[in-house]
Short mmCIF file of C-alpha atoms in Angstrom, two decimals:
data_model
loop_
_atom_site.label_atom_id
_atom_site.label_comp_id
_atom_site.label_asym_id
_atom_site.label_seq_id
_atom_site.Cartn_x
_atom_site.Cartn_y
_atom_site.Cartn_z
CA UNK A 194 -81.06 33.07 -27.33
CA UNK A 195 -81.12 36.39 -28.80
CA UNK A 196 -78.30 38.87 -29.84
CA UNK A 197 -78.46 41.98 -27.18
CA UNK A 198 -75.37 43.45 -28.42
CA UNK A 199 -72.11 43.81 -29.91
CA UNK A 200 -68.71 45.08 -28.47
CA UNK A 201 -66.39 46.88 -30.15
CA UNK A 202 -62.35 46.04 -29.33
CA UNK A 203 -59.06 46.98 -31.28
CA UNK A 204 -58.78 42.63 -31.89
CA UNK A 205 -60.43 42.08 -35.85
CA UNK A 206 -58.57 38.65 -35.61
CA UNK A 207 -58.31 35.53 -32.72
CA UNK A 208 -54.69 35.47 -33.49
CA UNK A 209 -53.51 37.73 -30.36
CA UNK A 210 -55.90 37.67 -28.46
CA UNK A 211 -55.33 37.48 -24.50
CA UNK A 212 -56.40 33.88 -23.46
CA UNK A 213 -58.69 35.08 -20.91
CA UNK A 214 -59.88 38.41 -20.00
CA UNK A 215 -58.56 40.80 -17.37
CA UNK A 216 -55.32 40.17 -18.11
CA UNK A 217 -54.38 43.47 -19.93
CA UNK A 218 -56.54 46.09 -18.04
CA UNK A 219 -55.29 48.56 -20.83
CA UNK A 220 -57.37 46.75 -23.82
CA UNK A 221 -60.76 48.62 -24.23
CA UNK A 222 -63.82 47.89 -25.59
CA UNK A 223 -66.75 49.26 -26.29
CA UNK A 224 -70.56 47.71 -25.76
CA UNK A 225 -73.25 48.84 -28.41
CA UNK A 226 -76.80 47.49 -27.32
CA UNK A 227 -79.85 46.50 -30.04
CA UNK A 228 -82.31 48.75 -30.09
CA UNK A 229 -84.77 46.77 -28.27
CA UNK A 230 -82.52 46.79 -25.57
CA UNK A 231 -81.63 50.40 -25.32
CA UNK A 232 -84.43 51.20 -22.04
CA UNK A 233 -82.11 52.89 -19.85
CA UNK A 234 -84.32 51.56 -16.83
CA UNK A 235 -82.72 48.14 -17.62
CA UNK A 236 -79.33 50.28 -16.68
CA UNK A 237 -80.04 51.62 -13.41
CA UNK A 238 -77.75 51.06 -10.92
CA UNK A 239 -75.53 49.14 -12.73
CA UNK A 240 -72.85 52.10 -12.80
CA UNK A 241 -72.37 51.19 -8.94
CA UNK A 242 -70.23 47.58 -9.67
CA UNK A 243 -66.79 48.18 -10.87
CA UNK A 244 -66.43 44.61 -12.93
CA UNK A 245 -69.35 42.98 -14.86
CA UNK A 246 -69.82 39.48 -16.60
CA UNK A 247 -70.30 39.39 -20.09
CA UNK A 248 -72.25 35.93 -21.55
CA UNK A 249 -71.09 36.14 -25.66
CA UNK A 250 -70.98 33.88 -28.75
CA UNK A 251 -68.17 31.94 -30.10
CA UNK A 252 -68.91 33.35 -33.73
CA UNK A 253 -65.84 33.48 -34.70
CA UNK A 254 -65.88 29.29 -34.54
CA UNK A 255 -68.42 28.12 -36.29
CA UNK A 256 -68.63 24.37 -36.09
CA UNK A 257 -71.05 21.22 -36.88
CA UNK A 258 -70.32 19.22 -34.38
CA UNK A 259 -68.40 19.86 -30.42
CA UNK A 260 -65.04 17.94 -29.44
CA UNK A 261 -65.40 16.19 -26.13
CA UNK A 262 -61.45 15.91 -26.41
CA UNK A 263 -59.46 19.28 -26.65
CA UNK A 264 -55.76 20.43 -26.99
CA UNK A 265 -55.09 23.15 -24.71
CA UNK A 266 -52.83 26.03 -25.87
CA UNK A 267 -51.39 26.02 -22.21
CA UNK A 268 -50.26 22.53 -22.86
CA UNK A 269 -48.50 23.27 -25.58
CA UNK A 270 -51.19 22.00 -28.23
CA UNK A 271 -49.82 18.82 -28.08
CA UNK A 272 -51.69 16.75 -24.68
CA UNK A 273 -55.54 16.64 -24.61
CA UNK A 274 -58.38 17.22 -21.72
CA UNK A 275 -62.40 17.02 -22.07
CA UNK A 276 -63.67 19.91 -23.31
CA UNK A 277 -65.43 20.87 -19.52
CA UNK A 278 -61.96 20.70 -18.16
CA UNK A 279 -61.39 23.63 -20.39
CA UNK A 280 -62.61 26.96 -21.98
CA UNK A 281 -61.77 25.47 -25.00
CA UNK A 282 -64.32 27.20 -27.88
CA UNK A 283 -65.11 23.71 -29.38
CA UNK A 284 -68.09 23.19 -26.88
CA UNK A 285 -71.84 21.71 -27.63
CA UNK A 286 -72.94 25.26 -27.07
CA UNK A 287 -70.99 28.69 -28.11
CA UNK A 288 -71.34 30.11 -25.14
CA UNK A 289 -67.73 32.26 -23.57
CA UNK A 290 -68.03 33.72 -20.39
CA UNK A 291 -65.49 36.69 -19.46
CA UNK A 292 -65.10 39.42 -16.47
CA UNK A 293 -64.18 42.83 -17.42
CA UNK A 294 -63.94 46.33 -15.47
CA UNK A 295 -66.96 48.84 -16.24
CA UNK A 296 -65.44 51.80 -16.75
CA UNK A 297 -68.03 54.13 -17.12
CA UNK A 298 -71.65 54.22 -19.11
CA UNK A 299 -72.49 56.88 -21.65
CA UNK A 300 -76.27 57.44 -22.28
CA UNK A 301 -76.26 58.20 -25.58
CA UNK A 302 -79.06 59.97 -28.14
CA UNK A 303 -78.43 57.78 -30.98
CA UNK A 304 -77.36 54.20 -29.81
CA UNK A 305 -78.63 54.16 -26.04
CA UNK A 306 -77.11 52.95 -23.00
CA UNK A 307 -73.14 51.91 -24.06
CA UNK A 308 -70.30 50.05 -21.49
CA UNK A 309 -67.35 50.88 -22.03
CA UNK A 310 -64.87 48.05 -20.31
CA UNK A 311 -61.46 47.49 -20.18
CA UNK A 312 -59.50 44.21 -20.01
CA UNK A 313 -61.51 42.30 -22.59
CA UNK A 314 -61.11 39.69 -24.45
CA UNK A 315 -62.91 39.54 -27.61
CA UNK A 316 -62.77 40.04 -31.23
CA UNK A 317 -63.97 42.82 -32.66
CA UNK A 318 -67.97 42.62 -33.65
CA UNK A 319 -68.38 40.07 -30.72
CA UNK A 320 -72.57 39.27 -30.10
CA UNK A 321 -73.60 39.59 -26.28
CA UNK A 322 -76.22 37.53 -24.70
CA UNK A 323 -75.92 38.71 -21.41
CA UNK A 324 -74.46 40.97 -18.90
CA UNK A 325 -74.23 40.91 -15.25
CA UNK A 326 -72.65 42.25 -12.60
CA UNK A 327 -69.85 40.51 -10.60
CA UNK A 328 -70.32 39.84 -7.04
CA UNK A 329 -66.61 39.75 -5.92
CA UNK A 330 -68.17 38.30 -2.36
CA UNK A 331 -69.42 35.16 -3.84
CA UNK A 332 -67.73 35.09 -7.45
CA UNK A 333 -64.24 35.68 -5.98
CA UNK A 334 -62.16 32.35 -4.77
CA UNK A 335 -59.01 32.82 -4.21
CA UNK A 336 -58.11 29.27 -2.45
CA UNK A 337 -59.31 27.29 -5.83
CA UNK A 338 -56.78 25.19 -7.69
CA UNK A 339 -56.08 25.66 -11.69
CA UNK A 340 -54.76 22.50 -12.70
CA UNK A 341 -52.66 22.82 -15.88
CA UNK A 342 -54.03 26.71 -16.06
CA UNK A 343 -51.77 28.06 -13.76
CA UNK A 344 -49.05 26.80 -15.42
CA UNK A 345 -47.23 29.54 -17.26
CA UNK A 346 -48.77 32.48 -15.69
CA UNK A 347 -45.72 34.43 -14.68
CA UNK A 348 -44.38 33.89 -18.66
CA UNK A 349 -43.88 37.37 -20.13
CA UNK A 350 -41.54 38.36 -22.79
CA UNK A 351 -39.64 41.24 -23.25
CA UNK A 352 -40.66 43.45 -25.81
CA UNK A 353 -38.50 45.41 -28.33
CA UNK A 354 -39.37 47.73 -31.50
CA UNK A 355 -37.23 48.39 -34.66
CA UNK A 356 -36.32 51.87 -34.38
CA UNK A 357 -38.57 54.55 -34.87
CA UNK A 358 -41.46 51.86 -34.95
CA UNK A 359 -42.74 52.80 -30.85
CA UNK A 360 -43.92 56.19 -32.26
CA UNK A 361 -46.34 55.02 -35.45
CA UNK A 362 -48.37 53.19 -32.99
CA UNK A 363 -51.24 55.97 -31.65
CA UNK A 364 -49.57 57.16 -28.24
CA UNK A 365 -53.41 55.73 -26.10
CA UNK A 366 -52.72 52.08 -27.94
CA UNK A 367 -49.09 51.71 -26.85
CA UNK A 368 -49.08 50.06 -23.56
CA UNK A 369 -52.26 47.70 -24.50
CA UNK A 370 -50.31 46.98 -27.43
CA UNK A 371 -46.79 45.68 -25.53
CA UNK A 372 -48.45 43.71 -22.84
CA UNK A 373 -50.49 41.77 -25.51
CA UNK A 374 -47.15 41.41 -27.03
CA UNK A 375 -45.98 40.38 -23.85
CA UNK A 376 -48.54 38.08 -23.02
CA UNK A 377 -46.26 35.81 -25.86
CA UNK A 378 -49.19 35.53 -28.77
CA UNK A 379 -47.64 32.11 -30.11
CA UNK A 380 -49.03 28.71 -29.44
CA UNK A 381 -47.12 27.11 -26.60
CA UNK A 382 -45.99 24.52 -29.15
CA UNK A 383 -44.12 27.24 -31.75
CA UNK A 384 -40.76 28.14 -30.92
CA UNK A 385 -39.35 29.39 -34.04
CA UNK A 386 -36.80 31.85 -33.93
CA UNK A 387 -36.68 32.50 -37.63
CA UNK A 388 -40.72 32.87 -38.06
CA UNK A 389 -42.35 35.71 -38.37
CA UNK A 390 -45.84 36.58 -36.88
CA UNK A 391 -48.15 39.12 -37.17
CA UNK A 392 -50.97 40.13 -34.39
CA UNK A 393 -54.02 42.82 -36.02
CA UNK A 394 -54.50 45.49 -33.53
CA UNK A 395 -55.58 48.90 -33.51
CA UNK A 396 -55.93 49.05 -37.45
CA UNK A 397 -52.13 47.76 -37.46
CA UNK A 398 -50.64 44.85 -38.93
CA UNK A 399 -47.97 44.25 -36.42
CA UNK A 400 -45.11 42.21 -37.49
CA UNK A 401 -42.65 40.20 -34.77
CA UNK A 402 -40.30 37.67 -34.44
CA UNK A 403 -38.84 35.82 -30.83
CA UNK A 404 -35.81 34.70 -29.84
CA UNK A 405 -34.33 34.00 -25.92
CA UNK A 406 -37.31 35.80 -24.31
CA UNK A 407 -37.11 38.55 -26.09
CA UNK A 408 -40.15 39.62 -28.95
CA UNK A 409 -38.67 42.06 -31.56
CA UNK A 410 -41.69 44.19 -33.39
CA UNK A 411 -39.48 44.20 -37.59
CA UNK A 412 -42.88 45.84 -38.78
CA UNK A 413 -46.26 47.80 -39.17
CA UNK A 414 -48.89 48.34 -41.72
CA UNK A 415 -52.02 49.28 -42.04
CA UNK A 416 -54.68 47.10 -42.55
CA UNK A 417 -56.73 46.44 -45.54
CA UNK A 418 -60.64 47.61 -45.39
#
């Protein structure tokens, strides 16, 4: 398959990451086509859906061989299913698949046609294979059961910062920032209260720690180029 773009997010590492997309609407991202991709009549009327699908590499997982056997972060990292009963990145093919909102489309001089989308969930430099546009008529079903996927999904913690820490974060990365936080960024099997993490967002090293529910931000630095 060939490369027909790249996004562009605030994420340069997995660790942090929102498990699947949509779930912060505030994280951005921004799609860059190839230039043999850059007809704008390969555009047209895609401005008109407010969501699109968008078909990417694992590259960030490069493996020899697939895992028909898994551990789920949702289960804690400790129980296994088969890697279809998943979205588990070890797969015979690295192929993700994630729904984001189209937020507008710039037609640019120098680099084309470029998406920019909100409530992804990729690392930064990501390759696209695809995009298409989400039919919520046919796409959308709200009666289907999650199995072990729904468990967990009203877990949030409450976020704090050191003082004066809030206001060295850029004022547009803020609320993306605390409901990534929020999302609880550990594996479901770490609950360390003495352990200190770090998510990479924005340009930020972003130190934290949990206890009770409650994620404290002790730190941030800037990240090495």
């Amino acid at each position: 398959m060939k490369t027909i773009a790249y996004i562009y997010t605030d994420f340069t590492e997995k660790f942090g990451i929102p498990r699947q997309s949509g779930l912060v609407d505030e994280l951005t991202g921004k799609i860059v086509f190839e230039k043999p991709y850059r007809n704008p009549d390969a555009f047209a009327g895609l401005e008109e859906f407010s969501h699109i699908w968008i078909v990417w590499q694992f590259s960030a997982n490069p493996k020899k061989e697939w895992s028909a056997l898994v551990r789920p972060p949702r289960l804690g990292g400790n129980r296994k299913k088969g890697v279809f009963a998943t979205r588990s990145p070890f797969r015979p093919n690295d192929i993700g698949l994630s729904c984001v909102r189209l937020e507008r489309i710039e037609y640019t001089k120098e680099e084309g046609p470029i998406l920019y989308v909100r409530g992804a969930d990729l690392l930064n430099g990501t390759p696209i294979y695809d995009i298409k546009p989400y039919l919520a008529y046919t796409d959308s079903h709200p009666e289907a059961t999650q199995s072990f996927a729904a468990d967990g999904l009203d877990h949030r913690l409450e976020v704090e910062f050191d003082e004066g820490l809030l206001t060295q974060i850029p004022e547009e990365k803020r609320e993306a920032l605390c409901k990534v936080l929020a999302q609880d960024p550990r594996p479901a099997y770490q609950d360390e209260p003495d352990r200190q993490y770090g998510v990479a967002f924005a340009g930020l090293d972003v130190h934290f720690k949990v206890q009770d529910g409650v994620l404290t931000v002790l730190g941030l630095e800037p990240l090495q180029t």
